[in-house]
CSV table of C-alpha atoms in Angstrom, one decimal:
chain,number,residue,atom,x,y,z
A,49,MET,CA,-3.8,-35.7,63.2
A,50,ASN,CA,-1.0,-34.3,61.0
A,51,GLY,CA,-0.7,-31.3,58.8
A,52,GLU,CA,0.4,-32.4,55.3
A,53,TYR,CA,1.8,-30.4,52.3
A,54,LEU,CA,2.6,-31.4,48.8
A,55,ARG,CA,4.3,-29.1,46.3
A,56,VAL,CA,2.9,-29.5,42.8
A,57,THR,CA,3.6,-27.8,39.5
A,58,PRO,CA,0.9,-25.7,37.9
A,59,ALA,CA,0.3,-28.6,35.4
A,60,GLU,CA,0.0,-31.1,38.3
A,61,LEU,CA,-2.4,-28.8,40.1
A,62,HIS,CA,-4.5,-28.6,36.9
A,63,ARG,CA,-4.6,-32.4,36.7
A,64,ALA,CA,-5.3,-32.7,40.5
A,65,LEU,CA,-8.3,-30.5,40.1
A,66,LYS,CA,-9.7,-32.7,37.3
A,67,ASP,CA,-8.6,-36.0,39.0
A,68,PRO,CA,-8.3,-35.8,42.8
A,69,GLU,CA,-7.7,-39.5,43.1
A,70,TRP,CA,-4.6,-39.1,41.0
A,71,ALA,CA,-3.5,-36.3,43.4
A,72,LEU,CA,-4.0,-38.5,46.4
A,73,ASP,CA,-2.0,-41.3,44.8
A,74,LEU,CA,0.8,-38.7,44.0
A,75,ALA,CA,0.7,-37.5,47.6
A,76,GLU,CA,1.1,-41.0,49.0
A,77,GLU,CA,3.8,-41.8,46.5
A,78,MET,CA,5.8,-38.7,47.5
A,79,GLN,CA,5.3,-39.5,51.2
A,80,ASP,CA,6.6,-43.0,50.7
A,81,ALA,CA,9.6,-41.9,48.6
A,82,GLN,CA,10.6,-39.3,51.2
A,83,GLU,CA,10.5,-41.9,54.0
A,84,GLU,CA,13.4,-43.6,52.4
A,85,HIS,CA,15.4,-40.5,51.6
A,86,GLU,CA,14.4,-37.3,53.3
A,87,PRO,CA,15.5,-34.3,51.2
A,88,VAL,CA,16.2,-30.9,52.7
A,89,PRO,CA,13.0,-28.9,53.2
A,90,ASN,CA,13.5,-26.4,50.3
A,91,GLU,CA,13.9,-29.4,47.9
A,92,ALA,CA,11.2,-31.7,49.3
A,93,ARG,CA,8.0,-32.3,47.5
A,94,HIS,CA,6.2,-33.3,50.8
A,95,PHE,CA,6.3,-31.8,54.2
A,96,THR,CA,4.5,-32.5,57.5
A,97,THR,CA,4.0,-30.3,60.5
A,98,HIS,CA,2.9,-33.4,62.4
A,99,GLN,CA,0.5,-32.5,65.2
A,100,THR,CA,1.6,-28.8,65.4
A,101,TRP,CA,-0.7,-27.7,62.6
A,102,ASP,CA,-3.5,-26.3,64.9
A,103,PHE,CA,-1.0,-24.5,67.1
A,104,LEU,CA,0.8,-23.0,64.1
A,105,GLY,CA,-2.6,-22.0,62.7
A,106,PHE,CA,-3.5,-20.3,66.0
A,107,LEU,CA,-0.2,-18.3,66.0
A,108,LEU,CA,-0.5,-17.4,62.3
A,109,ARG,CA,-4.2,-16.2,62.6
A,110,ARG,CA,-3.2,-14.2,65.7
A,111,SER,CA,-0.5,-12.4,63.7
A,112,ALA,CA,-2.9,-11.7,60.8
A,113,PHE,CA,-0.9,-13.9,58.4
A,114,PRO,CA,-2.2,-13.1,54.9
A,115,VAL,CA,-2.4,-16.8,53.7
A,116,ASP,CA,-4.1,-19.8,55.3
A,117,ILE,CA,-1.1,-22.1,55.1
A,118,VAL,CA,-2.6,-24.6,57.6
A,119,HIS,CA,-5.8,-25.5,55.9
A,120,GLY,CA,-5.3,-24.1,52.4
A,121,GLU,CA,-7.6,-21.6,50.7
A,122,GLU,CA,-9.3,-23.3,47.7
A,123,LEU,CA,-11.1,-26.6,47.8
A,124,LEU,CA,-9.4,-29.3,45.7
A,125,ALA,CA,-12.0,-32.0,46.1
A,126,ALA,CA,-14.9,-33.0,48.4
A,127,ASP,CA,-13.1,-36.3,49.0
A,128,ASP,CA,-11.9,-36.9,52.6
A,129,TRP,CA,-8.1,-37.3,52.7
A,130,GLY,CA,-8.1,-38.1,56.4
A,131,TYR,CA,-9.7,-35.3,58.4
A,132,GLY,CA,-11.6,-33.4,55.8
A,133,PRO,CA,-11.1,-32.5,52.1
A,134,PRO,CA,-7.8,-31.3,50.6
A,135,ARG,CA,-7.4,-27.7,49.8
A,136,TYR,CA,-4.7,-25.9,47.8
A,137,LEU,CA,-2.8,-22.6,47.4
A,138,THR,CA,-2.0,-21.2,43.9
A,139,PRO,CA,1.6,-20.4,43.1
A,140,ASP,CA,0.9,-16.7,43.8
A,141,ARG,CA,-0.4,-17.5,47.3
A,142,VAL,CA,2.6,-19.8,47.9
A,143,ARG,CA,4.9,-17.0,46.9
A,144,LEU,CA,3.1,-14.5,49.3
A,145,ALA,CA,3.2,-17.1,52.1
A,146,ALA,CA,6.9,-17.8,51.5
A,147,ASP,CA,7.8,-14.1,51.5
A,148,THR,CA,5.8,-13.4,54.7
A,149,LEU,CA,7.2,-16.5,56.5
A,150,HIS,CA,10.7,-15.4,55.6
A,151,GLN,CA,10.0,-12.0,57.3
A,152,THR,CA,8.5,-13.7,60.4
A,153,THR,CA,10.3,-15.3,63.3
A,154,TYR,CA,8.9,-17.9,65.6
A,155,ASP,CA,9.6,-15.5,68.5
A,156,GLN,CA,7.4,-12.9,66.8
A,157,LEU,CA,4.6,-15.4,66.5
A,158,ASN,CA,4.9,-16.5,70.1
A,159,GLN,CA,5.3,-13.0,71.6
A,160,GLY,CA,2.6,-12.3,74.2
A,161,VAL,CA,0.9,-15.7,73.9
A,162,ASP,CA,-0.2,-17.3,77.2
A,163,PRO,CA,-0.7,-21.0,77.3
A,164,SER,CA,-4.1,-20.5,78.9
A,165,GLU,CA,-5.3,-18.9,75.6
A,166,LEU,CA,-4.4,-22.1,73.8
A,167,ALA,CA,-6.3,-24.2,76.3
A,168,GLU,CA,-9.3,-21.9,76.1
A,169,ALA,CA,-9.3,-22.0,72.3
A,170,GLU,CA,-9.1,-25.8,72.5
A,171,ILE,CA,-6.0,-26.0,70.3
A,172,TYR,CA,-5.1,-29.5,69.3
A,173,PRO,CA,-3.6,-31.4,71.1
A,174,GLN,CA,-4.4,-30.3,74.6
A,175,ILE,CA,-0.8,-29.9,76.0
A,176,TRP,CA,-1.0,-26.2,77.0
A,177,ASP,CA,-0.2,-26.6,80.7
A,178,SER,CA,3.1,-24.6,80.9
A,179,PRO,CA,4.9,-21.7,79.2
A,180,THR,CA,7.5,-24.2,77.8
A,181,SER,CA,4.7,-25.8,75.7
A,182,LEU,CA,4.9,-22.7,73.5
A,183,GLU,CA,8.2,-23.9,72.2
A,184,TRP,CA,6.6,-27.1,70.8
A,185,ALA,CA,6.6,-26.0,67.1
A,186,ARG,CA,9.8,-24.1,67.1
A,187,ASP,CA,11.8,-26.9,65.4
A,188,LEU,CA,9.3,-27.1,62.6
A,189,PHE,CA,8.9,-23.4,61.8
A,190,THR,CA,12.2,-22.9,60.0
A,191,PRO,CA,11.8,-26.1,57.9
A,192,LEU,CA,8.3,-25.1,57.0
A,193,THR,CA,9.5,-21.6,55.9
A,194,GLU,CA,12.3,-23.3,53.8
A,195,PHE,CA,9.7,-25.7,52.3
A,196,PHE,CA,7.5,-22.7,51.2
A,197,GLN,CA,10.5,-20.8,49.9
A,198,GLY,CA,11.6,-23.8,47.8
A,199,ALA,CA,8.0,-24.1,46.4
A,200,ALA,CA,7.9,-20.4,45.6
A,201,SER,CA,11.2,-20.3,43.9
A,202,THR,CA,10.1,-23.0,41.4
A,203,GLY,CA,6.6,-21.5,40.9
A,204,HIS,CA,4.8,-24.5,42.6
A,205,ALA,CA,1.3,-24.6,44.0
A,206,MET,CA,0.6,-26.4,47.3
A,207,LEU,CA,-1.9,-29.1,48.2
A,208,ILE,CA,-2.7,-29.1,51.9
A,209,TRP,CA,-4.7,-31.6,54.1
A,210,LEU,CA,-5.0,-33.1,57.5
A,211,ASP,CA,-4.5,-36.8,58.0
């Protein structure tokens, strides 16, 4: 189960809302294109948090993060894109998320977290048997921040789904 993101222009978001199948095709096309040539995060159209999505969501909810960047906020379509329907963030919400991510460090998110809390909350995947497991998503946090900053700087919206 992977957390997936696709930057879209406002016009592409408008089209995606009218034609979710087109949006899924666009997402798959961008994923395939980036497998061959992986751009830097702030220029990428697609980004994945792999299996860290639930852990990052736990940390962000715990810190009262103002935007749901793990699941999205608005329903794009009822269609299942893997593990549920895709959702989206408007350009304004992407900008707020990017600004807040820029002001947040991974150490701040992790501060005071005990691995037993993650096990008790049944955070996917169940790997929370030591304090070192809290470092699992560190290498993805900065690129995720850069991805959101790139999207915000160009006025993009964001499609979000789990597959």
